[in-house]
mmCIF file of C-alpha atoms and ligand atoms in Angstrom:
data_model
loop_
_atom_site.group_PDB
_atom_site.id
_atom_site.type_symbol
_atom_site.label_atom_id
_atom_site.label_comp_id
_atom_site.label_asym_id
_atom_site.label_seq_id
_atom_site.Cartn_x
_atom_site.Cartn_y
_atom_site.Cartn_z
ATOM 1 C CA MET A 1 0.000 0.000 0.000
ATOM 2 C CA VAL A 2 1.252 3.465 -0.846
ATOM 3 C CA LYS A 3 0.871 5.284 2.475
ATOM 4 C CA LEU A 4 -1.136 8.492 2.569
ATOM 5 C CA ASP A 5 1.881 10.472 3.834
ATOM 6 C CA GLU A 6 3.858 9.288 0.822
ATOM 7 C CA VAL A 7 0.978 10.307 -1.448
ATOM 8 C CA LYS A 8 1.019 13.811 0.028
ATOM 9 C CA THR A 9 4.801 14.053 -0.339
ATOM 10 C CA LEU A 10 4.547 12.994 -3.999
ATOM 11 C CA ASN A 11 1.880 15.605 -4.640
ATOM 12 C CA ALA A 12 3.816 18.396 -2.948
ATOM 13 C CA ALA A 13 6.938 17.477 -4.948
ATOM 14 C CA LEU A 14 4.964 17.280 -8.191
ATOM 15 C CA LEU A 15 3.748 20.826 -7.720
ATOM 16 C CA ALA A 16 6.878 22.327 -6.176
ATOM 17 C CA GLU A 17 9.375 20.795 -8.609
ATOM 18 C CA SER A 18 7.448 21.511 -11.765
ATOM 19 C CA ARG A 19 9.222 24.232 -13.687
ATOM 20 C CA ARG A 20 6.020 25.193 -15.448
ATOM 21 C CA PRO A 21 2.354 25.348 -14.463
ATOM 22 C CA LEU A 22 0.866 21.833 -14.539
ATOM 23 C CA ILE A 23 -2.067 21.228 -16.865
ATOM 24 C CA GLY A 24 -4.887 18.910 -15.763
ATOM 25 C CA VAL A 25 -7.619 17.775 -18.159
ATOM 26 C CA PHE A 26 -10.507 16.161 -16.270
ATOM 27 C CA LEU A 27 -12.909 14.242 -18.500
ATOM 28 C CA GLY A 28 -15.846 13.888 -16.126
ATOM 29 C CA GLY A 29 -14.623 16.833 -14.039
ATOM 30 C CA THR A 30 -18.051 18.256 -13.269
ATOM 31 C CA SER A 31 -18.728 15.914 -10.370
ATOM 32 C CA GLY A 32 -17.412 13.040 -8.264
ATOM 33 C CA ILE A 33 -13.821 11.830 -8.452
ATOM 34 C CA GLY A 34 -12.920 14.122 -11.379
ATOM 35 C CA HIS A 35 -14.125 17.214 -9.528
ATOM 36 C CA MET A 36 -12.444 16.173 -6.268
ATOM 37 C CA THR A 37 -9.132 15.491 -8.021
ATOM 38 C CA ALA A 38 -9.245 18.867 -9.788
ATOM 39 C CA ARG A 39 -9.761 20.444 -6.357
ATOM 40 C CA ALA A 40 -6.853 18.411 -4.910
ATOM 41 C CA LEU A 41 -4.657 19.761 -7.715
ATOM 42 C CA THR A 42 -5.531 23.407 -7.118
ATOM 43 C CA SER A 43 -5.305 23.182 -3.328
ATOM 44 C CA SER A 44 -1.987 21.269 -3.445
ATOM 45 C CA ALA A 45 -0.614 23.954 -5.762
ATOM 46 C CA GLN A 46 -1.589 26.576 -3.245
ATOM 47 C CA GLN A 47 -0.011 24.665 -0.344
ATOM 48 C CA ALA A 48 3.175 23.900 -2.264
ATOM 49 C CA ASN A 49 3.344 27.506 -3.391
ATOM 50 C CA GLY A 50 3.844 26.133 -6.894
ATOM 51 C CA HIS A 51 2.717 27.646 -10.167
ATOM 52 C CA ALA A 52 -1.050 27.942 -10.492
ATOM 53 C CA PRO A 53 -2.037 24.957 -12.653
ATOM 54 C CA ARG A 54 -4.329 25.181 -15.643
ATOM 55 C CA VAL A 55 -7.420 22.992 -15.255
ATOM 56 C CA TYR A 56 -9.802 21.881 -18.006
ATOM 57 C CA LEU A 57 -13.133 20.402 -16.897
ATOM 58 C CA VAL A 58 -15.158 18.331 -19.359
ATOM 59 C CA GLY A 59 -18.728 17.197 -18.678
ATOM 60 C CA ARG A 60 -22.288 17.678 -19.838
ATOM 61 C CA SER A 61 -23.495 20.177 -17.255
ATOM 62 C CA GLU A 62 -22.135 23.599 -18.097
ATOM 63 C CA GLN A 63 -23.797 25.101 -15.033
ATOM 64 C CA ARG A 64 -22.111 22.602 -12.724
ATOM 65 C CA GLY A 65 -18.834 23.276 -14.521
ATOM 66 C CA ARG A 66 -19.162 26.998 -13.929
ATOM 67 C CA GLU A 67 -19.914 26.459 -10.224
ATOM 68 C CA ILE A 68 -16.747 24.367 -9.915
ATOM 69 C CA VAL A 69 -14.738 27.010 -11.756
ATOM 70 C CA GLU A 70 -15.793 29.528 -9.109
ATOM 71 C CA GLU A 71 -14.909 27.080 -6.330
ATOM 72 C CA LEU A 72 -11.471 26.289 -7.761
ATOM 73 C CA LYS A 73 -10.679 29.915 -8.415
ATOM 74 C CA GLY A 74 -10.869 30.431 -4.637
ATOM 75 C CA ASP A 75 -7.815 28.151 -4.397
ATOM 76 C CA LEU A 76 -6.238 29.517 -7.478
ATOM 77 C CA PRO A 77 -6.167 33.247 -7.928
ATOM 78 C CA GLY A 78 -4.835 33.878 -11.408
ATOM 79 C CA GLY A 79 -5.481 30.248 -12.406
ATOM 80 C CA HIS A 80 -7.291 29.370 -15.574
ATOM 81 C CA VAL A 81 -10.231 26.963 -15.573
ATOM 82 C CA PRO A 82 -12.074 26.581 -18.887
ATOM 83 C CA VAL A 83 -15.137 24.345 -19.119
ATOM 84 C CA ARG A 84 -16.278 22.276 -22.069
ATOM 85 C CA ALA A 85 -19.802 20.920 -21.901
ATOM 86 C CA GLY A 86 -21.477 18.504 -24.257
ATOM 87 C CA ARG A 87 -24.476 16.252 -24.616
ATOM 88 C CA GLY A 88 -24.133 12.579 -23.879
ATOM 89 C CA PRO A 89 -26.104 9.545 -22.806
ATOM 90 C CA ILE A 90 -26.360 8.070 -19.315
ATOM 91 C CA ALA A 91 -24.457 4.800 -18.985
ATOM 92 C CA HIS A 92 -25.332 1.636 -16.987
ATOM 93 C CA GLY A 93 -27.653 -0.991 -18.238
ATOM 94 C CA VAL A 94 -28.565 -4.609 -18.392
ATOM 95 C CA ARG A 95 -29.061 -4.585 -22.157
ATOM 96 C CA ARG A 96 -26.821 -3.408 -24.958
ATOM 97 C CA ARG A 97 -27.857 0.053 -26.120
ATOM 98 C CA HIS A 98 -26.323 1.441 -29.301
ATOM 99 C CA THR A 99 -24.979 4.918 -29.785
ATOM 100 C CA LYS A 100 -25.438 6.269 -33.296
ATOM 101 C CA GLU A 101 -21.807 5.268 -33.914
ATOM 102 C CA GLY A 102 -22.707 1.614 -33.291
ATOM 103 C CA LEU A 103 -21.070 1.299 -29.869
ATOM 104 C CA ASP A 104 -22.725 0.108 -26.676
ATOM 105 C CA VAL A 105 -23.439 3.166 -24.477
ATOM 106 C CA THR A 106 -21.687 1.794 -21.394
ATOM 107 C CA MET A 107 -18.683 0.596 -23.383
ATOM 108 C CA ALA A 108 -18.467 3.933 -25.216
ATOM 109 C CA MET A 109 -18.446 5.848 -21.922
ATOM 110 C CA MET A 110 -16.062 3.615 -20.022
ATOM 111 C CA TYR A 111 -13.657 2.539 -22.754
ATOM 112 C CA TYR A 112 -13.854 3.826 -26.336
ATOM 113 C CA SER A 113 -14.257 7.527 -25.470
ATOM 114 C CA ARG A 114 -11.357 7.308 -23.036
ATOM 115 C CA MET A 115 -8.955 5.605 -25.470
ATOM 116 C CA ARG A 116 -10.009 8.057 -28.181
ATOM 117 C CA ALA A 117 -9.274 10.994 -25.873
ATOM 118 C CA ILE A 118 -5.827 9.542 -25.123
ATOM 119 C CA GLN A 119 -5.060 9.148 -28.822
ATOM 120 C CA GLN A 120 -6.276 12.646 -29.645
ATOM 121 C CA LEU A 121 -4.358 14.284 -26.795
ATOM 122 C CA LYS A 122 -1.223 12.151 -27.192
ATOM 123 C CA PRO A 123 0.627 14.525 -29.548
ATOM 124 C CA LEU A 124 0.257 17.298 -26.970
ATOM 125 C CA LEU A 125 1.266 14.992 -24.130
ATOM 126 C CA LEU A 126 4.405 13.899 -25.951
ATOM 127 C CA LYS A 127 5.338 17.451 -26.879
ATOM 128 C CA SER A 128 4.900 18.774 -23.364
ATOM 129 C CA GLU A 129 7.862 19.414 -21.089
ATOM 130 C CA LEU A 130 5.680 18.318 -18.158
ATOM 131 C CA PRO A 131 5.171 14.751 -16.883
ATOM 132 C CA ALA A 132 2.582 13.139 -19.159
ATOM 133 C CA ALA A 133 0.307 10.889 -17.132
ATOM 134 C CA VAL A 134 -2.992 9.404 -18.268
ATOM 135 C CA VAL A 135 -5.290 7.965 -15.597
ATOM 136 C CA SER A 136 -8.492 6.065 -16.352
ATOM 137 C CA VAL A 137 -10.597 5.593 -13.230
ATOM 138 C CA PHE A 138 -12.719 2.499 -13.667
ATOM 139 C CA ALA A 139 -12.367 -1.090 -12.461
ATOM 140 C CA ALA A 140 -8.786 -2.343 -12.817
ATOM 141 C CA GLY A 141 -8.433 -5.987 -11.820
ATOM 142 C CA PHE A 142 -12.043 -6.954 -12.644
ATOM 143 C CA GLU A 143 -11.182 -8.913 -15.775
ATOM 144 C CA ALA A 144 -13.287 -12.077 -15.905
ATOM 145 C CA LYS A 145 -14.843 -13.995 -18.809
ATOM 146 C CA LEU A 146 -13.916 -12.804 -22.285
ATOM 147 C CA PHE A 147 -15.699 -13.463 -25.597
ATOM 148 C CA ARG A 148 -12.809 -13.009 -27.973
ATOM 149 C CA ASP A 149 -15.013 -13.438 -31.027
ATOM 150 C CA ASP A 150 -17.449 -10.780 -29.723
ATOM 151 C CA LEU A 151 -15.427 -7.981 -28.108
ATOM 152 C CA SER A 152 -18.329 -5.526 -28.624
ATOM 153 C CA LEU A 153 -20.784 -7.946 -26.951
ATOM 154 C CA ARG A 154 -23.268 -7.717 -29.825
ATOM 155 C CA ASP A 155 -24.783 -11.116 -29.088
ATOM 156 C CA PRO A 156 -27.620 -10.390 -26.578
ATOM 157 C CA GLN A 157 -26.831 -13.733 -24.890
ATOM 158 C CA HIS A 158 -23.380 -12.385 -24.020
ATOM 159 C CA TYR A 159 -24.465 -9.020 -22.641
ATOM 160 C CA SER A 160 -24.849 -8.038 -18.985
ATOM 161 C CA TYR A 161 -23.326 -5.146 -17.036
ATOM 162 C CA LEU A 162 -20.841 -7.475 -15.319
ATOM 163 C CA GLN A 163 -19.855 -9.041 -18.629
ATOM 164 C CA ALA A 164 -19.417 -5.583 -20.142
ATOM 165 C CA ARG A 165 -17.254 -4.591 -17.150
ATOM 166 C CA SER A 166 -15.078 -7.657 -17.713
ATOM 167 C CA HIS A 167 -14.593 -6.771 -21.395
ATOM 168 C CA LEU A 168 -13.913 -3.133 -20.531
ATOM 169 C CA CYS A 169 -11.167 -4.194 -18.124
ATOM 170 C CA HIS A 170 -9.579 -6.643 -20.574
ATOM 171 C CA MET A 171 -9.719 -3.981 -23.275
ATOM 172 C CA HIS A 172 -8.265 -1.273 -20.997
ATOM 173 C CA SER A 173 -5.359 -3.558 -20.083
ATOM 174 C CA ALA A 174 -4.661 -4.676 -23.633
ATOM 175 C CA TYR A 175 -4.915 -1.225 -25.217
ATOM 176 C CA LEU A 176 -2.903 0.636 -22.561
ATOM 177 C CA ALA A 177 -0.180 -2.033 -22.485
ATOM 178 C CA LYS A 178 0.106 -1.908 -26.281
ATOM 179 C CA LEU A 179 0.205 1.887 -26.236
ATOM 180 C CA ALA A 180 3.010 1.844 -23.648
ATOM 181 C CA GLU A 181 4.897 -0.673 -25.800
ATOM 182 C CA THR A 182 4.569 1.453 -28.908
ATOM 183 C CA HIS A 183 6.257 4.273 -26.973
ATOM 184 C CA SER A 184 8.869 2.177 -25.209
ATOM 185 C CA ASP A 185 11.641 3.476 -27.451
ATOM 186 C CA ASP A 186 10.473 7.054 -27.091
ATOM 187 C CA THR A 187 13.534 8.772 -25.731
ATOM 188 C CA THR A 188 11.498 11.523 -24.081
ATOM 189 C CA GLY A 189 10.408 8.880 -21.540
ATOM 190 C CA LYS A 190 7.061 10.475 -21.074
ATOM 191 C CA LEU A 191 3.911 8.527 -21.616
ATOM 192 C CA ARG A 192 2.613 6.827 -18.452
ATOM 193 C CA LEU A 193 -0.718 5.030 -18.484
ATOM 194 C CA VAL A 194 -2.767 3.991 -15.469
ATOM 195 C CA HIS A 195 -6.055 2.135 -15.082
ATOM 196 C CA ILE A 196 -7.229 2.274 -11.456
ATOM 197 C CA PHE A 197 -10.071 0.916 -9.355
ATOM 198 C CA PRO A 198 -10.725 3.737 -6.843
ATOM 199 C CA GLY A 199 -12.512 1.601 -4.238
ATOM 200 C CA LEU A 200 -15.917 2.767 -3.085
ATOM 201 C CA VAL A 201 -15.973 6.574 -3.171
ATOM 202 C CA LEU A 202 -19.333 8.037 -2.223
ATOM 203 C CA THR A 203 -20.186 10.398 -5.058
ATOM 204 C CA SER A 204 -23.415 11.530 -6.686
ATOM 205 C CA ALA A 205 -22.971 8.632 -9.122
ATOM 206 C CA PHE A 206 -24.971 6.494 -6.689
ATOM 207 C CA ASP A 207 -27.916 8.865 -6.951
ATOM 208 C CA ASN A 208 -27.991 8.576 -10.730
ATOM 209 C CA PRO A 209 -31.621 8.378 -11.973
ATOM 210 C CA ALA A 210 -30.506 5.473 -14.187
ATOM 211 C CA TYR A 211 -30.655 3.352 -11.024
ATOM 212 C CA PRO A 212 -34.101 2.221 -9.800
ATOM 213 C CA ALA A 213 -35.604 4.319 -6.958
ATOM 214 C CA TRP A 214 -35.557 1.341 -4.550
ATOM 215 C CA PHE A 215 -31.828 0.872 -5.112
ATOM 216 C CA ARG A 216 -31.096 4.562 -4.522
ATOM 217 C CA PHE A 217 -33.154 4.574 -1.333
ATOM 218 C CA LEU A 218 -31.588 1.379 0.040
ATOM 219 C CA PHE A 219 -28.056 2.417 -0.928
ATOM 220 C CA ASN A 220 -28.045 6.101 0.010
ATOM 221 C CA ARG A 221 -30.384 6.134 3.017
ATOM 222 C CA ILE A 222 -29.547 2.824 4.671
ATOM 223 C CA LEU A 223 -26.321 1.213 3.499
ATOM 224 C CA VAL A 224 -24.259 4.422 3.246
ATOM 225 C CA PRO A 225 -24.852 5.854 6.734
ATOM 226 C CA LEU A 226 -24.980 2.537 8.605
ATOM 227 C CA PHE A 227 -22.297 0.508 6.951
ATOM 228 C CA LEU A 228 -20.508 1.916 3.930
ATOM 229 C CA ARG A 229 -19.410 5.366 5.138
ATOM 230 C CA PRO A 230 -18.051 4.151 8.513
ATOM 231 C CA PHE A 231 -16.465 0.876 7.407
ATOM 232 C CA VAL A 232 -15.979 0.530 3.668
ATOM 233 C CA ALA A 233 -15.856 3.799 1.729
ATOM 234 C CA VAL A 234 -12.606 5.543 0.863
ATOM 235 C CA ASP A 235 -12.572 9.080 2.262
ATOM 236 C CA SER A 236 -13.141 11.457 -0.650
ATOM 237 C CA ASP A 237 -10.191 13.772 0.144
ATOM 238 C CA GLU A 238 -7.902 10.776 0.456
ATOM 239 C CA SER A 239 -9.187 9.364 -2.815
ATOM 240 C CA ALA A 240 -8.594 12.692 -4.585
ATOM 241 C CA ALA A 241 -5.041 12.972 -3.185
ATOM 242 C CA ARG A 242 -4.359 9.406 -4.349
ATOM 243 C CA MET A 243 -5.692 10.073 -7.864
ATOM 244 C CA LEU A 244 -3.523 13.194 -8.116
ATOM 245 C CA SER A 245 -0.408 11.314 -6.972
ATOM 246 C CA LEU A 246 -0.694 9.038 -10.028
ATOM 247 C CA ALA A 247 0.534 12.014 -12.059
ATOM 248 C CA SER A 248 3.884 11.787 -10.268
ATOM 249 C CA PRO A 249 6.460 9.743 -12.219
ATOM 250 C CA VAL A 250 8.209 8.472 -9.080
ATOM 251 C CA LEU A 251 6.173 5.288 -8.565
ATOM 252 C CA TYR A 252 4.735 4.988 -12.077
ATOM 253 C CA PRO A 253 7.490 5.826 -14.570
ATOM 254 C CA ALA A 254 7.302 5.682 -18.358
ATOM 255 C CA ALA A 255 8.155 2.457 -20.182
ATOM 256 C CA ASN A 256 11.722 3.231 -21.142
ATOM 257 C CA VAL A 257 12.683 4.572 -17.710
ATOM 258 C CA GLY A 258 12.527 1.143 -16.057
ATOM 259 C CA ASP A 259 12.715 0.628 -12.302
ATOM 260 C CA GLY A 260 15.479 3.129 -11.746
ATOM 261 C CA GLY A 261 13.196 5.570 -10.060
ATOM 262 C CA GLY A 262 11.375 7.208 -12.886
ATOM 263 C CA GLU A 263 12.264 10.668 -14.016
ATOM 264 C CA THR A 264 13.266 11.718 -10.511
ATOM 265 C CA GLY A 265 15.780 8.942 -9.895
ATOM 266 C CA THR A 266 14.523 8.036 -6.427
ATOM 267 C CA GLY A 267 13.651 4.365 -7.082
ATOM 268 C CA GLY A 268 10.677 2.257 -6.011
ATOM 269 C CA ALA A 269 8.648 1.907 -9.206
ATOM 270 C CA VAL A 270 5.476 -0.189 -9.033
ATOM 271 C CA ARG A 271 5.049 -3.396 -11.074
ATOM 272 C CA GLY A 272 3.415 -2.742 -14.427
ATOM 273 C CA MET A 273 0.892 -4.878 -16.311
ATOM 274 C CA ASP A 274 3.597 -6.877 -18.087
ATOM 275 C CA GLY A 275 5.044 -7.966 -14.715
ATOM 276 C CA SER A 276 8.161 -5.820 -14.840
ATOM 277 C CA LEU A 277 8.817 -2.870 -12.540
ATOM 278 C CA GLY A 278 8.002 0.491 -14.050
ATOM 279 C CA SER A 279 6.712 -0.838 -17.381
ATOM 280 C CA GLY A 280 4.795 2.349 -18.242
ATOM 281 C CA ALA A 281 1.269 0.790 -18.125
ATOM 282 C CA TYR A 282 -0.200 0.058 -14.703
ATOM 283 C CA SER A 283 -3.324 -1.616 -13.377
ATOM 284 C CA LEU A 284 -3.835 -0.412 -9.797
ATOM 285 C CA ASP A 285 -6.056 -0.884 -6.767
ATOM 286 C CA TRP A 286 -7.280 2.109 -4.756
ATOM 287 C CA LYS A 287 -4.079 2.120 -2.667
ATOM 288 C CA GLY A 288 -1.892 2.517 -5.742
ATOM 289 C CA ASP A 289 -0.593 -1.087 -5.769
ATOM 290 C CA ASP A 290 -0.398 -3.386 -8.779
ATOM 291 C CA ILE A 291 -3.652 -5.365 -9.108
ATOM 292 C CA HIS A 292 -3.300 -6.669 -12.642
ATOM 293 C CA ASN A 293 -5.485 -9.751 -12.874
ATOM 294 C CA ARG A 294 -2.813 -12.247 -13.939
ATOM 295 C CA LYS A 295 -5.106 -15.198 -13.203
ATOM 296 C CA ALA A 296 -7.530 -14.023 -15.886
ATOM 297 C CA TYR A 297 -4.640 -13.740 -18.338
ATOM 298 C CA ALA A 298 -3.213 -17.135 -17.405
ATOM 299 C CA LYS A 299 -6.543 -18.591 -18.569
ATOM 300 C CA LEU A 300 -5.911 -17.184 -22.041
ATOM 301 C CA GLY A 301 -2.959 -19.531 -22.478
ATOM 302 C CA ASP A 302 0.710 -18.736 -23.050
ATOM 303 C CA ASP A 303 2.397 -15.366 -23.602
ATOM 304 C CA GLY A 304 1.715 -15.693 -27.317
ATOM 305 C CA GLU A 305 -2.032 -15.661 -26.668
ATOM 306 C CA VAL A 306 -1.778 -12.621 -24.368
ATOM 307 C CA GLU A 307 0.178 -10.865 -27.106
ATOM 308 C CA ALA A 308 -2.439 -11.899 -29.673
ATOM 309 C CA LEU A 309 -5.209 -10.448 -27.496
ATOM 310 C CA LYS A 310 -3.340 -7.155 -27.176
ATOM 311 C CA ASN A 311 -3.040 -6.933 -30.943
ATOM 312 C CA GLN A 312 -6.677 -7.926 -31.442
ATOM 313 C CA VAL A 313 -7.961 -5.238 -29.042
ATOM 314 C CA TRP A 314 -5.613 -2.644 -30.533
ATOM 315 C CA GLU A 315 -6.821 -3.358 -34.071
ATOM 316 C CA HIS A 316 -10.497 -3.579 -33.043
ATOM 317 C CA THR A 317 -10.365 -0.232 -31.216
ATOM 318 C CA ASN A 318 -8.399 1.663 -33.845
ATOM 319 C CA LYS A 319 -10.678 0.306 -36.558
ATOM 320 C CA ALA A 320 -13.706 1.562 -34.597
ATOM 321 C CA PHE A 321 -12.106 5.022 -34.400
ATOM 322 C CA GLU A 322 -11.299 5.037 -38.118
ATOM 323 C CA ILE A 323 -14.804 3.992 -39.169
ATOM 324 C CA ILE A 324 -16.562 6.382 -36.792
ATOM 325 C CA ALA A 325 -14.269 9.291 -37.726
ATOM 326 C CA ALA A 326 -15.286 8.672 -41.355
ATOM 327 C CA GLY A 327 -18.928 9.209 -40.295
ATOM 328 C CA LYS A 328 -19.874 5.527 -40.560
ATOM 329 C CA CYS A 329 -21.332 3.082 -38.072
ATOM 330 C CA PHE A 330 -19.043 0.493 -36.436
ATOM 331 C CA THR A 331 -20.569 -2.963 -36.708
ATOM 332 C CA GLU A 332 -17.867 -5.416 -35.552
HETATM 333 N N1 NAP B 401 -17.381 6.284 -7.129
HETATM 334 C C1 NAP B 401 -17.003 5.028 -7.003
HETATM 335 O O1 NAP B 401 -17.119 4.402 -5.941
HETATM 336 C C2 NAP B 401 -16.431 4.308 -8.176
HETATM 337 C C3 NAP B 401 -16.043 2.966 -8.008
HETATM 338 C C4 NAP B 401 -15.497 2.286 -9.094
HETATM 339 C C5 NAP B 401 -15.319 2.939 -10.317
HETATM 340 N N2 NAP B 401 -15.704 4.241 -10.440
HETATM 341 C C6 NAP B 401 -15.529 4.872 -11.764
HETATM 342 O O2 NAP B 401 -14.943 6.151 -11.622
HETATM 343 C C7 NAP B 401 -15.464 7.045 -12.601
HETATM 344 C C8 NAP B 401 -15.935 8.304 -11.894
HETATM 345 O O3 NAP B 401 -16.900 7.924 -10.929
HETATM 346 P P1 NAP B 401 -17.697 9.020 -10.083
HETATM 347 O O4 NAP B 401 -18.263 8.315 -8.910
HETATM 348 O O5 NAP B 401 -16.820 10.203 -9.869
HETATM 349 O O6 NAP B 401 -18.869 9.380 -11.100
HETATM 350 P P2 NAP B 401 -19.797 10.678 -11.188
HETATM 351 O O7 NAP B 401 -19.806 11.413 -9.879
HETATM 352 O O8 NAP B 401 -21.097 10.211 -11.737
HETATM 353 O O9 NAP B 401 -19.062 11.582 -12.263
HETATM 354 C C9 NAP B 401 -19.086 11.215 -13.608
HETATM 355 C C10 NAP B 401 -18.553 12.381 -14.448
HETATM 356 O O10 NAP B 401 -18.678 12.008 -15.812
HETATM 357 C C11 NAP B 401 -19.443 13.013 -16.505
HETATM 358 N N3 NAP B 401 -20.283 12.349 -17.493
HETATM 359 C C12 NAP B 401 -21.225 11.398 -17.277
HETATM 360 N N4 NAP B 401 -21.785 11.037 -18.452
HETATM 361 C C13 NAP B 401 -21.154 11.768 -19.417
HETATM 362 C C14 NAP B 401 -21.272 11.821 -20.837
HETATM 363 N N5 NAP B 401 -22.142 11.062 -21.482
HETATM 364 N N6 NAP B 401 -20.475 12.657 -21.514
HETATM 365 C C15 NAP B 401 -19.571 13.440 -20.866
HETATM 366 N N7 NAP B 401 -19.404 13.436 -19.509
HETATM 367 C C16 NAP B 401 -20.195 12.602 -18.814
HETATM 368 C C17 NAP B 401 -20.296 13.651 -15.415
HETATM 369 O O11 NAP B 401 -20.571 15.009 -15.708
HETATM 370 P P3 NAP B 401 -21.937 15.551 -16.326
HETATM 371 O O12 NAP B 401 -23.065 14.959 -15.540
HETATM 372 O O13 NAP B 401 -21.780 17.032 -16.239
HETATM 373 O O14 NAP B 401 -21.886 15.055 -17.719
HETATM 374 C C18 NAP B 401 -19.332 13.662 -14.247
HETATM 375 O O15 NAP B 401 -18.442 14.752 -14.352
HETATM 376 C C19 NAP B 401 -16.573 6.295 -13.330
HETATM 377 O O16 NAP B 401 -16.075 5.812 -14.543
HETATM 378 C C20 NAP B 401 -16.883 5.121 -12.414
HETATM 379 O O17 NAP B 401 -17.288 3.975 -13.144
HETATM 380 C C21 NAP B 401 -16.257 4.936 -9.406
#
């Protein structure tokens, strides 16, 4: 477990040592973990007396975005917090629901849109003189059954939320690992990719109208106060500090930096998805430790099969992007 004190030290160093203002882009920054992490960034900058960071918040609710801008500006006089709002569907579901691009809504929200954002922002990340960390907050380690001949889960017999979650985790792991590999000879030693399960963090997500009223009542009025908040949930400030610390290269260095301590040279890199220390692509539990589900991968067969899956997911995902960018519907 990465101790909370260490997390705070990493964050202070990240802000204090940065020679330029840090830039944080929060997709889903208008509530929950994204909002809290943006706030952790601005308040850490203030405490570390570092440069005021530049924060971009992306979400659907422009009003909520503007309220958060006002809140963050309190921490960040002179800081810059633009908001980008857009329309989008609500995820979660027991049945596959298509977007007009031909993707399942839940899979689009939790996987395709995230990988697309990484690919679109990658040129800027690689050009930047700042540490370039990408963090996807979802469900690392929850890989289970995989239908290799139906990655999109188009067969209704294959689809359930849990099955979709399993595919989303397999696809996160495969795509991020492949992306790290494709940059392993990048001498700038920049790109660091993290998929993390944040634990249970009590956000407004659990009051989402997509859930049935009975579930919301039982969860928010009974389970949260009696059991979850006191015994199970991760404190929201702690969670935000932990998410921010993933931007530090000390524990999670880029692929070509190895285990020699990342860009800061202090040692102690965490094991990456491929099993080696500091491999550039990490699958983490809420405490920042490696949680890559090696059992699920062992079931695939030998290393050759794992490699084949990586290539399959890479090609599937990039093909989806190509077809959709051309204005067509993805049907595979
Ligand atoms: N909280 C937990 O305990 C927990 C546990 C495991 C995994 N996670 C994962 O962590 C992530 C964040 O969770 P959270 O609890 O912070 O969720 P949240 O409070 O519901 O926040 C979700 C964010 O995504 C934005 N969003 C939702 N639908 C969108 C769409 N169609 N287009 C653009 N933006 C959209 C929301 O903003 P708008 O409403 O303004 O669009 C909001 O900023 C999720 O992927 C969740 O699966 C959370």
